[in-house]
Amino acid sequence: MMAFHRKDILVLSIIIFCWIALLLLSDVRGNFPLNDDWSYAHSTKVFVEDGRIELTGWASMPIITQIFWGSLFCSFAGFSFEALRLSTIVFSIIGIIFCYLIFNESTKQVYLKFVATALIAINPIYFLLSSTFMTDIPFFTLSIISTFLFIRFFKTENKYHFLIGFLFIVAASFIRQIGVLVLLSFALTYSLNKNKLLRKKIYSILSVLVLILLLFLSQYLIKSGVDNPLVNNHRTDKLLDAFSIVNVFGLIPLLKNSFFALIYIGLFLFPFLINHTYLLLKRNSFRKSKFYLSIIASSVFLLISLIVFNKLLPLRPNILWKYGLGPATLKDVDILELPHIDQIHQVIWIMLTLIGIIGSILIIITIFLYLKENKFKKLIYTDLPSIFIFITICLTVIILSLSNFYDRYLIQLLPLVTFLILQTNNKEIIKRSYFAEKIGYLILIVITLFTVYETQNYFSWNRCRWEVIKYLTDDLKIQPDNIDGGFEFNGWMGYDPNYIPNKSKSWWWVKNDTYIVSFGELKNYTVIQKFEYQSFLKKKYLYALKRKN
């Protein structure tokens, strides 16, 4: 392990302190569900109050570890969404720390470690998810701890690093099954090295089989041990069915979605890649003008192609949307797609897509040159951590691409790709480009401003949504069955695995939409009350609507 100096502790402390300060500035208060976390909160609430495990059909992951973790925080003052949110914030801080530790395995340059870690901490998707009870951050943290320990194992051959890493990846896989890929990548990497004993290679492969067996066994026990239709996880079954019919023609969506994933990663890591491009040019005998021209030409060609096919960012929205951060899960915007909230201008999305393309090309060039210079067979003996990370990235991208991923699934790849890029320069310290660093800092500041503004806005309108619902249920005595309060409200209050959607209503378990919470006015509805909420820049409104006649 590269030495961890006082300067590293200071830099990491500054990142965490600033991150917490920005979280407080974003005002993430509110005892209500966000996005899909009502489903995971339901399971945690049942466990806290009744001591049993009950998964909803909406949850496509095991989430066992997350239930236990969330219940630990609810044990102090009872169940609440804010307690669950705090549990995720703690996970998020731990994740930031271990990202820095992983980068410390690749470089001595504090500036690079700072920028790499800060980019993940302030990434708009990572930052927003840190204030929810979604599965992304707990899985991210547990898998990144395991990844760090496996990297340490490859460098030290300390069996305790492997054993503890194995336990962490088991815990991660009991949140999301895709954690198996990290252990599989470890086993494949270990097996490739001819210097390792056959007995040890078999142990590494057996560990993967043990984890898969544990996952299937837990799923069987949950389904057979509880007589409740909520635990029949049909979404997982559909995902498995999708893999069973993949054929040669499946290569087209695989390549397309892999390209989309690279655009996202290239965009999110672009401030870091600016400085890396400078290092890349210093290390290789490229003609600068020819290098820049080829990158720009390729990027413009790909951008025009995406514009023609109407495939600009956001390509796989769940957190990052055309109107900003967080899904606007009310009927008028999410289903009817009415322009009731401000949209980010199309020109900005074109620019962001171009930046993402440039970033993705730089990542591909970097990895290609590194493998070309060092040769894959040589790396098997000299750089097992890089092989391990490379295989993990490849397997994860393949699985995510085949299953039509959401943007939030990609955050787990950011530290892995960053580690691999840092690893290409870990043997030499090249004179820094202060101009490139200043540009990187400037973009980092812009990302921070966007992240904080949009997170504050997301929580502000959600708090207002639940004020509207409280007005309807408490003041007007309206039953929840008669309200379309948006995805989270109707999921939390009325999820029904046997619900049959009605085209005239929202698909999210709405029984009667006599009353609707909306960002704007709707045809055939009258406004009964207007509610104000405040973003950093201006006042905005939600409406309580009642159907006419």
PDB file of N, CA and C in Angstrom, residues 481-532:
ATOM      1  N   ASP A 481     -57.220   6.279  -1.002  1.00  0.00           N
ATOM      2  CA  ASP A 481     -57.665   5.551  -2.198  1.00  0.00           C
ATOM      3  C   ASP A 481     -58.220   6.484  -3.271  1.00  0.00           C
ATOM      4  N   ASN A 482     -58.588   7.692  -2.883  1.00  0.00           N
ATOM      5  CA  ASN A 482     -59.184   8.647  -3.824  1.00  0.00           C
ATOM      6  C   ASN A 482     -58.181   9.685  -4.326  1.00  0.00           C
ATOM      7  N   ILE A 483     -56.897   9.473  -4.036  1.00  0.00           N
ATOM      8  CA  ILE A 483     -55.871  10.465  -4.380  1.00  0.00           C
ATOM      9  C   ILE A 483     -54.812   9.849  -5.284  1.00  0.00           C
ATOM     10  N   ASP A 484     -54.469  10.569  -6.344  1.00  0.00           N
ATOM     11  CA  ASP A 484     -53.271  10.261  -7.124  1.00  0.00           C
ATOM     12  C   ASP A 484     -52.211  11.262  -6.670  1.00  0.00           C
ATOM     13  N   GLY A 485     -51.407  10.833  -5.702  1.00  0.00           N
ATOM     14  CA  GLY A 485     -50.395  11.711  -5.126  1.00  0.00           C
ATOM     15  C   GLY A 485     -49.012  11.498  -5.704  1.00  0.00           C
ATOM     16  N   GLY A 486     -48.943  10.725  -6.791  1.00  0.00           N
ATOM     17  CA  GLY A 486     -47.653  10.438  -7.395  1.00  0.00           C
ATOM     18  C   GLY A 486     -47.157   9.046  -7.032  1.00  0.00           C
ATOM     19  N   PHE A 487     -46.135   8.623  -7.717  1.00  0.00           N
ATOM     20  CA  PHE A 487     -45.609   7.261  -7.601  1.00  0.00           C
ATOM     21  C   PHE A 487     -45.290   6.870  -6.161  1.00  0.00           C
ATOM     22  N   GLU A 488     -44.532   7.722  -5.438  1.00  0.00           N
ATOM     23  CA  GLU A 488     -44.101   7.356  -4.092  1.00  0.00           C
ATOM     24  C   GLU A 488     -45.285   7.258  -3.131  1.00  0.00           C
ATOM     25  N   PHE A 489     -46.221   8.200  -3.226  1.00  0.00           N
ATOM     26  CA  PHE A 489     -47.379   8.182  -2.319  1.00  0.00           C
ATOM     27  C   PHE A 489     -48.232   6.948  -2.552  1.00  0.00           C
ATOM     28  N   ASN A 490     -48.599   6.691  -3.786  1.00  0.00           N
ATOM     29  CA  ASN A 490     -49.470   5.551  -4.062  1.00  0.00           C
ATOM     30  C   ASN A 490     -48.759   4.212  -3.889  1.00  0.00           C
ATOM     31  N   GLY A 491     -47.443   4.191  -4.116  1.00  0.00           N
ATOM     32  CA  GLY A 491     -46.693   2.974  -3.839  1.00  0.00           C
ATOM     33  C   GLY A 491     -46.657   2.684  -2.347  1.00  0.00           C
ATOM     34  N   TRP A 492     -46.389   3.717  -1.545  1.00  0.00           N
ATOM     35  CA  TRP A 492     -46.279   3.549  -0.097  1.00  0.00           C
ATOM     36  C   TRP A 492     -47.630   3.234   0.541  1.00  0.00           C
ATOM     37  N   MET A 493     -48.668   3.893   0.069  1.00  0.00           N
ATOM     38  CA  MET A 493     -49.985   3.755   0.696  1.00  0.00           C
ATOM     39  C   MET A 493     -50.834   2.640   0.093  1.00  0.00           C
ATOM     40  N   GLY A 494     -50.576   2.295  -1.170  1.00  0.00           N
ATOM     41  CA  GLY A 494     -51.511   1.364  -1.795  1.00  0.00           C
ATOM     42  C   GLY A 494     -50.922   0.344  -2.741  1.00  0.00           C
ATOM     43  N   TYR A 495     -49.625   0.003  -2.564  1.00  0.00           N
ATOM     44  CA  TYR A 495     -49.040  -0.987  -3.467  1.00  0.00           C
ATOM     45  C   TYR A 495     -49.832  -2.290  -3.424  1.00  0.00           C
ATOM     46  N   ASP A 496     -50.135  -2.807  -4.600  1.00  0.00           N
ATOM     47  CA  ASP A 496     -50.903  -4.050  -4.719  1.00  0.00           C
ATOM     48  C   ASP A 496     -50.289  -4.877  -5.844  1.00  0.00           C
ATOM     49  N   PRO A 497     -49.693  -6.040  -5.526  1.00  0.00           N
ATOM     50  CA  PRO A 497     -49.060  -6.852  -6.576  1.00  0.00           C
ATOM     51  C   PRO A 497     -50.051  -7.365  -7.609  1.00  0.00           C
ATOM     52  N   ASN A 498     -51.338  -7.346  -7.278  1.00  0.00           N
ATOM     53  CA  ASN A 498     -52.360  -7.839  -8.201  1.00  0.00           C
ATOM     54  C   ASN A 498     -53.099  -6.703  -8.912  1.00  0.00           C
ATOM     55  N   TYR A 499     -52.594  -5.496  -8.780  1.00  0.00           N
ATOM     56  CA  TYR A 499     -53.235  -4.334  -9.382  1.00  0.00           C
ATOM     57  C   TYR A 499     -53.203  -4.421 -10.905  1.00  0.00           C
ATOM     58  N   ILE A 500     -54.320  -4.121 -11.537  1.00  0.00           N
ATOM     59  CA  ILE A 500     -54.418  -4.103 -12.998  1.00  0.00           C
ATOM     60  C   ILE A 500     -54.498  -2.651 -13.444  1.00  0.00           C
ATOM     61  N   PRO A 501     -53.488  -2.155 -14.175  1.00  0.00           N
ATOM     62  CA  PRO A 501     -53.468  -0.741 -14.588  1.00  0.00           C
ATOM     63  C   PRO A 501     -54.661  -0.368 -15.466  1.00  0.00           C
ATOM     64  N   ASN A 502     -55.110   0.851 -15.292  1.00  0.00           N
ATOM     65  CA  ASN A 502     -56.206   1.407 -16.086  1.00  0.00           C
ATOM     66  C   ASN A 502     -55.647   2.569 -16.894  1.00  0.00           C
ATOM     67  N   LYS A 503     -55.821   2.537 -18.211  1.00  0.00           N
ATOM     68  CA  LYS A 503     -55.210   3.552 -19.067  1.00  0.00           C
ATOM     69  C   LYS A 503     -55.677   4.963 -18.755  1.00  0.00           C
ATOM     70  N   SER A 504     -56.831   5.098 -18.146  1.00  0.00           N
ATOM     71  CA  SER A 504     -57.337   6.435 -17.832  1.00  0.00           C
ATOM     72  C   SER A 504     -56.717   6.999 -16.559  1.00  0.00           C
ATOM     73  N   LYS A 505     -55.971   6.166 -15.841  1.00  0.00           N
ATOM     74  CA  LYS A 505     -55.354   6.603 -14.583  1.00  0.00           C
ATOM     75  C   LYS A 505     -53.839   6.360 -14.644  1.00  0.00           C
ATOM     76  N   SER A 506     -53.148   6.931 -13.670  1.00  0.00           N
ATOM     77  CA  SER A 506     -51.716   6.657 -13.543  1.00  0.00           C
ATOM     78  C   SER A 506     -51.523   5.184 -13.239  1.00  0.00           C
ATOM     79  N   TRP A 507     -50.395   4.615 -13.706  1.00  0.00           N
ATOM     80  CA  TRP A 507     -50.165   3.176 -13.548  1.00  0.00           C
ATOM     81  C   TRP A 507     -49.784   2.796 -12.125  1.00  0.00           C
ATOM     82  N   TRP A 508     -49.482   3.772 -11.276  1.00  0.00           N
ATOM     83  CA  TRP A 508     -48.935   3.470  -9.941  1.00  0.00           C
ATOM     84  C   TRP A 508     -50.030   3.247  -8.892  1.00  0.00           C
ATOM     85  N   TRP A 509     -50.823   2.208  -9.073  1.00  0.00           N
ATOM     86  CA  TRP A 509     -51.744   1.693  -8.071  1.00  0.00           C
ATOM     87  C   TRP A 509     -52.788   2.715  -7.621  1.00  0.00           C
ATOM     88  N   VAL A 510     -53.251   3.512  -8.588  1.00  0.00           N
ATOM     89  CA  VAL A 510     -54.297   4.505  -8.304  1.00  0.00           C
ATOM     90  C   VAL A 510     -55.651   3.829  -8.439  1.00  0.00           C
ATOM     91  N   LYS A 511     -56.419   3.851  -7.357  1.00  0.00           N
ATOM     92  CA  LYS A 511     -57.755   3.240  -7.391  1.00  0.00           C
ATOM     93  C   LYS A 511     -58.802   4.231  -7.869  1.00  0.00           C
ATOM     94  N   ASN A 512     -58.695   5.469  -7.393  1.00  0.00           N
ATOM     95  CA  ASN A 512     -59.648   6.504  -7.781  1.00  0.00           C
ATOM     96  C   ASN A 512     -58.917   7.838  -7.797  1.00  0.00           C
ATOM     97  N   ASP A 513     -58.864   8.505  -8.943  1.00  0.00           N
ATOM     98  CA  ASP A 513     -58.127   9.766  -9.050  1.00  0.00           C
ATOM     99  C   ASP A 513     -59.047  10.985  -8.998  1.00  0.00           C
ATOM    100  N   THR A 514     -59.962  10.956  -8.039  1.00  0.00           N
ATOM    101  CA  THR A 514     -60.822  12.118  -7.834  1.00  0.00           C
ATOM    102  C   THR A 514     -59.970  13.347  -7.504  1.00  0.00           C
ATOM    103  N   TYR A 515     -58.919  13.132  -6.759  1.00  0.00           N
ATOM    104  CA  TYR A 515     -57.987  14.204  -6.385  1.00  0.00           C
ATOM    105  C   TYR A 515     -56.601  13.880  -6.930  1.00  0.00           C
ATOM    106  N   ILE A 516     -55.921  14.907  -7.424  1.00  0.00           N
ATOM    107  CA  ILE A 516     -54.585  14.738  -7.993  1.00  0.00           C
ATOM    108  C   ILE A 516     -53.653  15.834  -7.473  1.00  0.00           C
ATOM    109  N   VAL A 517     -52.428  15.435  -7.162  1.00  0.00           N
ATOM    110  CA  VAL A 517     -51.374  16.406  -6.859  1.00  0.00           C
ATOM    111  C   VAL A 517     -50.597  16.624  -8.153  1.00  0.00           C
ATOM    112  N   SER A 518     -50.403  17.892  -8.531  1.00  0.00           N
ATOM    113  CA  SER A 518     -49.861  18.181  -9.855  1.00  0.00           C
ATOM    114  C   SER A 518     -48.949  19.396  -9.829  1.00  0.00           C
ATOM    115  N   PHE A 519     -48.036  19.454 -10.820  1.00  0.00           N
ATOM    116  CA  PHE A 519     -47.184  20.629 -10.993  1.00  0.00           C
ATOM    117  C   PHE A 519     -47.926  21.768 -11.683  1.00  0.00           C
ATOM    118  N   GLY A 520     -49.039  21.450 -12.340  1.00  0.00           N
ATOM    119  CA  GLY A 520     -49.801  22.473 -13.055  1.00  0.00           C
ATOM    120  C   GLY A 520     -51.264  22.070 -13.167  1.00  0.00           C
ATOM    121  N   GLU A 521     -52.042  22.886 -13.801  1.00  0.00           N
ATOM    122  CA  GLU A 521     -53.467  22.612 -13.955  1.00  0.00           C
ATOM    123  C   GLU A 521     -53.687  21.542 -15.023  1.00  0.00           C
ATOM    124  N   LEU A 522     -54.789  20.766 -14.844  1.00  0.00           N
ATOM    125  CA  LEU A 522     -55.121  19.690 -15.769  1.00  0.00           C
ATOM    126  C   LEU A 522     -56.541  19.839 -16.279  1.00  0.00           C
ATOM    127  N   LYS A 523     -56.750  19.372 -17.503  1.00  0.00           N
ATOM    128  CA  LYS A 523     -58.069  19.399 -18.108  1.00  0.00           C
ATOM    129  C   LYS A 523     -59.031  18.518 -17.305  1.00  0.00           C
ATOM    130  N   ASN A 524     -60.238  18.961 -17.138  1.00  0.00           N
ATOM    131  CA  ASN A 524     -61.304  18.265 -16.405  1.00  0.00           C
ATOM    132  C   ASN A 524     -61.074  18.247 -14.896  1.00  0.00           C
ATOM    133  N   TYR A 525     -60.112  19.033 -14.415  1.00  0.00           N
ATOM    134  CA  TYR A 525     -59.873  19.168 -12.976  1.00  0.00           C
ATOM    135  C   TYR A 525     -59.892  20.645 -12.603  1.00  0.00           C
ATOM    136  N   THR A 526     -60.362  20.906 -11.416  1.00  0.00           N
ATOM    137  CA  THR A 526     -60.371  22.271 -10.909  1.00  0.00           C
ATOM    138  C   THR A 526     -59.388  22.414  -9.756  1.00  0.00           C
ATOM    139  N   VAL A 527     -58.779  23.566  -9.630  1.00  0.00           N
ATOM    140  CA  VAL A 527     -57.795  23.814  -8.570  1.00  0.00           C
ATOM    141  C   VAL A 527     -58.532  24.101  -7.267  1.00  0.00           C
ATOM    142  N   ILE A 528     -58.239  23.334  -6.216  1.00  0.00           N
ATOM    143  CA  ILE A 528     -58.861  23.598  -4.919  1.00  0.00           C
ATOM    144  C   ILE A 528     -57.888  24.269  -3.946  1.00  0.00           C
ATOM    145  N   GLN A 529     -56.584  24.154  -4.236  1.00  0.00           N
ATOM    146  CA  GLN A 529     -55.591  24.837  -3.391  1.00  0.00           C
ATOM    147  C   GLN A 529     -54.262  24.872  -4.140  1.00  0.00           C
ATOM    148  N   LYS A 530     -53.546  25.980  -3.971  1.00  0.00           N
ATOM    149  CA  LYS A 530     -52.230  26.156  -4.598  1.00  0.00           C
ATOM    150  C   LYS A 530     -51.183  26.244  -3.496  1.00  0.00           C
ATOM    151  N   PHE A 531     -50.077  25.467  -3.629  1.00  0.00           N
ATOM    152  CA  PHE A 531     -49.051  25.402  -2.587  1.00  0.00           C
ATOM    153  C   PHE A 531     -47.715  25.882  -3.146  1.00  0.00           C
ATOM    154  N   GLU A 532     -47.047  26.688  -2.363  1.00  0.00           N
ATOM    155  CA  GLU A 532     -45.782  27.272  -2.799  1.00  0.00           C
ATOM    156  C   GLU A 532     -44.590  26.509  -2.218  1.00  0.00           C
TER     157      GLU A 532
END
